[in-house]
Structure formats: structure tokens, C-alpha cells
Amino acid sequence: DADVTQTPRNRITKTGKRIMLECSQTKGHDRMYWYRQDPGLGLRLIYYSFDVKDINKGEISDGYSVSRQAQAKFSLSLESAIPNQTALYFCATSDMGQQPQHFGDGTRLSIL
Amino acid sequence: GQQLNQSPQSMFIQEGEDVSMNCTSSSIFNTWLWYKQEPGEGPVLLIALYKAGELTSNGRLTAQFGITRKDSFLNISASIPSDVGIYFCAGRDNYGQNFVFGPGTRLSVLP
């Protein structure tokens, strides 16, 4: 979905490094999410934000932090990366209520 | 927490065949979503269901909101090679703020 843009698309880094993944959207949605995808486990929610001043932990927030700089931007940070954080990371947005989420194309992160 | 199960985990079918897959929950949901993910891309929404018993189509795809509200079904008719991908269900109940995703069904279509 070109309306949700993630950068970088791929990143290889070393254990202990700080990493930031960025997400921007042009859909005008208030709600933004970060998910992690591992083979056979589907999508697991890391953090979510319902507006600029709102940050909430998801199912697997340990080792991660986020920043909602503006309605259109939501970044995910790994303060000190470890190998088991190697995964595919997705940003998503949604409108209010029961509206479905719209996903970016993902960031493939490898931590050596 | 809530968990969704998807069946089958993977399937290999011949081009032209119909496909059926399902998603089950341990709790009652009021919204079901079906997504498809292709390699190198994010999940793309196929169908959204908001009412028990609802049957909704999107081209060759048809999804149903189970009457027990604990399951949902996705059918693909006359499969073609571009149907290959991972199909995810997602659901949400009245109390949850967010959707819960299933582990996915990986579909392969043989020519």
C-alpha cells in the first residue's frame, strides 16, 4: 500500500546497535501500529498509537520503543538490538472504530 | 490472550480448483478481516465482515462470518497462479482495542 511508506526496506546490523525504523502515511488516519512477523507466528503487535500524544504497549513491547512525531509519522526503535529481534516489521494505519488496518510493505531486519 | 487458529497451515492445489480455509477463535468476535500477503509485500485487505452470518464476495473470493461468531471462512473459486500467497484472518471483539491475527494459511497453486 503506497499510502503507508516504511524505511528502510532492508537493514542488516550488529548486536548492540541502536536502530530506528520509520513509517509515514498519507491516508490521514489517526491510528498507527507496529507489528513484527515471524514465520508461522503471524503478526504480533509491538506498539500502537491512537493519536500524536498517545502511545500504548502491545503484546511484545520489551526491547522496543516508539515515537509518534506527527499524525503522519510513527517510528520504532530498537535501543540495543539482539539477534532474536531479526524479523519482518510492518507499520499499519487505521481509521477510528472497527475499521481495518492498512499495511506498509515491511522492513526486513537482520541482526548479526 | 486471544488466539486465532487457521486451517490448513498450508495447501497445494491445482490451478482451477476451488480453495477453502477457515479461522477459529476461542472467543466471540464482532469483526473479521481477511488479508493476503505476497512475497516482499505487506498484507492487503481482501474482505471485511461485521455481522454474524454475513457473506461477502470480492471477485472470486467469498468470506463468511460464522453464525457462532467464533469462526470465519474464506473460499477462492477457480484458483489461478496469482492466488499464491499467505492468507491471514484477523478478528476483534467488543472489548479489544486492536485486531488479533491468525498465523496464516500458505497457498501454493500448481499449473
GROMACS .gro file of C-alpha atoms in nm:
model
  223
    1ASP     CA    1   0.000   0.000   0.000
    2ALA     CA    2   0.187   0.308  -0.127
    3ASP     CA    3  -0.006   0.524   0.122
    4VAL     CA    4   0.196   0.370   0.406
    5THR     CA    5   0.572   0.400   0.349
    6GLN     CA    6   0.837   0.224   0.554
    7THR     CA    7   1.208   0.300   0.551
    8PRO     CA    8   1.445   0.130   0.522
    9ARG     CA    9   1.309  -0.175   0.336
   10ASN     CA   10   1.605  -0.386   0.440
   11ARG     CA   11   1.864  -0.348   0.714
   12ILE     CA   12   2.149  -0.564   0.837
   13THR     CA   13   2.317  -0.461   1.159
   14LYS     CA   14   2.515  -0.593   1.452
   15THR     CA   15   2.414  -0.690   1.803
   16GLY     CA   16   2.408  -0.393   2.040
   17LYS     CA   17   2.343  -0.128   1.776
   18ARG     CA   18   2.057   0.120   1.803
   19ILE     CA   19   1.819   0.104   1.509
   20MET     CA   20   1.528   0.318   1.403
   21LEU     CA   21   1.259   0.212   1.157
   22GLU     CA   22   1.042   0.485   1.014
   23CYS     CA   23   0.684   0.488   0.894
   24SER     CA   24   0.492   0.766   0.725
   25GLN     CA   25   0.137   0.769   0.591
   26THR     CA   26  -0.070   0.984   0.361
   27LYS     CA   27  -0.405   0.822   0.446
   28GLY     CA   28  -0.491   1.079   0.712
   29HIS     CA   29  -0.555   0.806   0.968
   30ASP     CA   30  -0.525   0.880   1.338
   31ARG     CA   31  -0.422   0.529   1.442
   32MET     CA   32  -0.082   0.376   1.370
   33TYR     CA   33   0.069   0.040   1.465
   34TRP     CA   34   0.396  -0.152   1.459
   35TYR     CA   35   0.389  -0.529   1.412
   36ARG     CA   36   0.652  -0.797   1.398
   37GLN     CA   37   0.616  -1.102   1.170
   38ASP     CA   38   0.799  -1.429   1.229
   39PRO     CA   39   0.744  -1.746   1.023
   40GLY     CA   40   0.445  -1.944   1.150
   41LEU     CA   41   0.352  -1.684   1.412
   42GLY     CA   42   0.155  -1.435   1.209
   43LEU     CA   43   0.162  -1.069   1.308
   44ARG     CA   44   0.228  -0.967   1.667
   45LEU     CA   45   0.159  -0.616   1.791
   46ILE     CA   46   0.457  -0.425   1.936
   47TYR     CA   47   0.319  -0.075   1.998
   48TYR     CA   48   0.025   0.132   1.883
   49SER     CA   49  -0.082   0.495   1.890
   50PHE     CA   50  -0.432   0.640   1.855
   51ASP     CA   51  -0.312   0.999   1.815
   52VAL     CA   52   0.001   1.214   1.846
   53LYS     CA   53   0.010   1.215   2.228
   54ASP     CA   54  -0.097   0.854   2.272
   55ILE     CA   55   0.145   0.558   2.299
   56ASN     CA   56   0.040   0.207   2.405
   57LYS     CA   57   0.229  -0.117   2.453
   58GLY     CA   58   0.125  -0.416   2.253
   59GLU     CA   59   0.178  -0.787   2.303
   60ILE     CA   60   0.560  -0.783   2.266
   61SER     CA   61   0.691  -0.435   2.354
   62ASP     CA   62   1.001  -0.538   2.553
   63GLY     CA   63   1.321  -0.423   2.382
   64TYR     CA   64   1.137  -0.169   2.164
   65SER     CA   65   1.030   0.194   2.192
   66VAL     CA   66   0.827   0.421   1.965
   67SER     CA   67   0.777   0.787   1.888
   68ARG     CA   68   0.471   0.946   1.728
   69GLN     CA   69   0.621   1.270   1.597
   70ALA     CA   70   0.316   1.377   1.399
   71GLN     CA   71  -0.012   1.233   1.283
   72ALA     CA   72   0.159   1.101   0.973
   73LYS     CA   73   0.476   0.959   1.132
   74PHE     CA   74   0.540   0.673   1.371
   75SER     CA   75   0.890   0.540   1.430
   76LEU     CA   76   1.007   0.221   1.600
   77SER     CA   77   1.343   0.198   1.780
   78LEU     CA   78   1.548  -0.094   1.899
   79GLU     CA   79   1.771   0.057   2.167
   80SER     CA   80   2.022  -0.229   2.171
   81ALA     CA   81   1.948  -0.483   1.901
   82ILE     CA   82   1.975  -0.856   1.971
   83PRO     CA   83   1.967  -1.146   1.722
   84ASN     CA   84   1.620  -1.269   1.822
   85GLN     CA   85   1.482  -0.936   1.701
   86THR     CA   86   1.561  -1.048   1.348
   87ALA     CA   87   1.222  -1.039   1.175
   88LEU     CA   88   0.997  -0.864   0.926
   89TYR     CA   89   0.849  -0.544   1.071
   90PHE     CA   90   0.526  -0.386   0.947
   91CYS     CA   91   0.370  -0.049   1.008
   92ALA     CA   92  -0.006  -0.015   0.973
   93THR     CA   93  -0.268   0.258   0.997
   94SER     CA   94  -0.641   0.263   1.053
   95ASP     CA   95  -0.930   0.496   1.093
   96MET     CA   96  -1.134   0.502   1.414
   97GLY     CA   97  -1.360   0.226   1.540
   98GLN     CA   98  -1.369  -0.117   1.380
   99GLN     CA   99  -1.201  -0.006   1.059
  100PRO     CA  100  -0.945  -0.243   0.905
  101GLN     CA  101  -0.574  -0.175   0.915
  102HIS     CA  102  -0.370  -0.086   0.607
  103PHE     CA  103  -0.011  -0.208   0.597
  104GLY     CA  104   0.316  -0.084   0.457
  105ASP     CA  105   0.544  -0.316   0.261
  106GLY     CA  106   0.761  -0.401   0.558
  107THR     CA  107   1.121  -0.370   0.675
  108ARG     CA  108   1.333  -0.684   0.676
  109LEU     CA  109   1.572  -0.652   0.972
  110SER     CA  110   1.864  -0.888   1.029
  111ILE     CA  111   2.074  -0.864   1.344
  112LEU     CA  112   2.405  -1.047   1.340
  113GLY     CA  113  -0.480  -1.351   2.548
  114GLN     CA  114  -0.697  -1.418   2.248
  115GLN     CA  115  -0.567  -1.660   1.990
  116LEU     CA  116  -0.676  -1.742   1.640
  117ASN     CA  117  -0.619  -2.073   1.466
  118GLN     CA  118  -0.612  -2.105   1.090
  119SER     CA  119  -0.662  -2.425   0.898
  120PRO     CA  120  -0.495  -2.559   0.699
  121GLN     CA  121  -0.146  -2.424   0.771
  122SER     CA  122  -0.053  -2.476   0.407
  123MET     CA  123  -0.208  -2.619   0.093
  124PHE     CA  124  -0.101  -2.715  -0.255
  125ILE     CA  125  -0.374  -2.713  -0.516
  126GLN     CA  126  -0.406  -2.746  -0.890
  127GLU     CA  127  -0.487  -2.438  -1.097
  128GLY     CA  128  -0.862  -2.421  -1.150
  129GLU     CA  129  -0.954  -2.588  -0.821
  130ASP     CA  130  -1.160  -2.423  -0.551
  131VAL     CA  131  -1.000  -2.345  -0.215
  132SER     CA  132  -1.149  -2.336   0.134
  133MET     CA  133  -0.980  -2.220   0.452
  134ASN     CA  134  -1.105  -2.122   0.793
  135CYS     CA  135  -1.020  -1.932   1.107
  136THR     CA  136  -1.141  -2.012   1.456
  137SER     CA  137  -1.132  -1.822   1.782
  138SER     CA  138  -1.174  -1.914   2.147
  139SER     CA  139  -1.387  -1.604   2.199
  140ILE     CA  140  -1.669  -1.425   2.023
  141PHE     CA  141  -1.571  -1.161   1.769
  142ASN     CA  142  -1.773  -0.877   1.619
  143THR     CA  143  -1.542  -0.811   1.325
  144TRP     CA  144  -1.350  -1.046   1.097
  145LEU     CA  145  -1.095  -0.946   0.835
  146TRP     CA  146  -0.918  -1.146   0.566
  147TYR     CA  147  -0.581  -1.034   0.426
  148LYS     CA  148  -0.347  -1.170   0.159
  149GLN     CA  149   0.030  -1.128   0.174
  150GLU     CA  150   0.257  -1.180  -0.127
  151PRO     CA  151   0.637  -1.213  -0.102
  152GLY     CA  152   0.810  -0.883  -0.032
  153GLU     CA  153   0.487  -0.700   0.040
  154GLY     CA  154   0.264  -0.618   0.332
  155PRO     CA  155  -0.076  -0.778   0.392
  156VAL     CA  156  -0.351  -0.640   0.172
  157LEU     CA  157  -0.713  -0.634   0.289
  158LEU     CA  158  -0.941  -0.867   0.090
  159ILE     CA  159  -1.270  -0.870   0.277
  160ALA     CA  160  -1.413  -0.723   0.599
  161LEU     CA  161  -1.709  -0.880   0.782
  162TYR     CA  162  -1.912  -0.703   1.051
  163LYS     CA  163  -2.222  -0.914   1.117
  164ALA     CA  164  -2.279  -1.278   1.215
  165GLY     CA  165  -2.386  -1.481   0.912
  166GLU     CA  166  -2.265  -1.215   0.669
  167LEU     CA  167  -2.146  -1.346   0.333
  168THR     CA  168  -1.931  -1.108   0.127
  169SER     CA  169  -1.763  -1.154  -0.209
  170ASN     CA  170  -1.467  -0.985  -0.374
  171GLY     CA  171  -1.433  -1.125  -0.725
  172ARG     CA  172  -1.355  -1.498  -0.696
  173LEU     CA  173  -1.319  -1.467  -0.318
  174THR     CA  174  -1.607  -1.519  -0.077
  175ALA     CA  175  -1.585  -1.489   0.300
  176GLN     CA  176  -1.838  -1.567   0.568
  177PHE     CA  177  -1.879  -1.452   0.927
  178GLY     CA  178  -1.972  -1.770   1.116
  179ILE     CA  179  -2.304  -1.770   1.298
  180THR     CA  180  -2.137  -1.874   1.625
  181ARG     CA  181  -1.921  -1.558   1.589
  182LYS     CA  182  -1.618  -1.774   1.673
  183ASP     CA  183  -1.518  -1.855   1.320
  184SER     CA  184  -1.487  -1.726   0.966
  185PHE     CA  185  -1.434  -1.891   0.629
  186LEU     CA  186  -1.265  -1.787   0.306
  187ASN     CA  187  -1.330  -1.956  -0.026
  188ILE     CA  188  -1.148  -1.896  -0.353
  189SER     CA  189  -1.310  -2.028  -0.669
  190ALA     CA  190  -1.125  -2.140  -0.981
  191SER     CA  191  -0.777  -2.068  -0.844
  192ILE     CA  192  -0.511  -1.908  -1.064
  193PRO     CA  193  -0.133  -1.880  -1.016
  194SER     CA  194  -0.155  -1.524  -0.880
  195ASP     CA  195  -0.361  -1.651  -0.586
  196VAL     CA  196  -0.033  -1.777  -0.435
  197GLY     CA  197   0.045  -1.616  -0.102
  198ILE     CA  198  -0.026  -1.627   0.268
  199TYR     CA  199  -0.384  -1.563   0.377
  200PHE     CA  200  -0.434  -1.414   0.722
  201CYS     CA  201  -0.751  -1.378   0.921
  202ALA     CA  202  -0.788  -1.114   1.191
  203GLY     CA  203  -1.063  -1.063   1.444
  204ARG     CA  204  -1.173  -0.826   1.716
  205ASP     CA  205  -1.424  -0.846   1.999
  206ASN     CA  206  -1.626  -0.571   2.168
  207TYR     CA  207  -1.362  -0.519   2.436
  208GLY     CA  208  -1.041  -0.534   2.237
  209GLN     CA  209  -0.889  -0.216   2.104
  210ASN     CA  210  -0.694  -0.398   1.838
  211PHE     CA  211  -0.722  -0.685   1.597
  212VAL     CA  212  -0.571  -1.027   1.669
  213PHE     CA  213  -0.412  -1.203   1.370
  214GLY     CA  214  -0.403  -1.571   1.288
  215PRO     CA  215  -0.078  -1.749   1.189
  216GLY     CA  216  -0.180  -1.765   0.823
  217THR     CA  217  -0.256  -2.025   0.556
  218ARG     CA  218   0.011  -2.057   0.286
  219LEU     CA  219  -0.143  -2.129  -0.054
  220SER     CA  220   0.051  -2.271  -0.347
  221VAL     CA  221  -0.111  -2.315  -0.688
  222LEU     CA  222   0.038  -2.567  -0.926
  223PRO     CA  223  -0.002  -2.502  -1.300
   0.00000   0.00000   0.00000
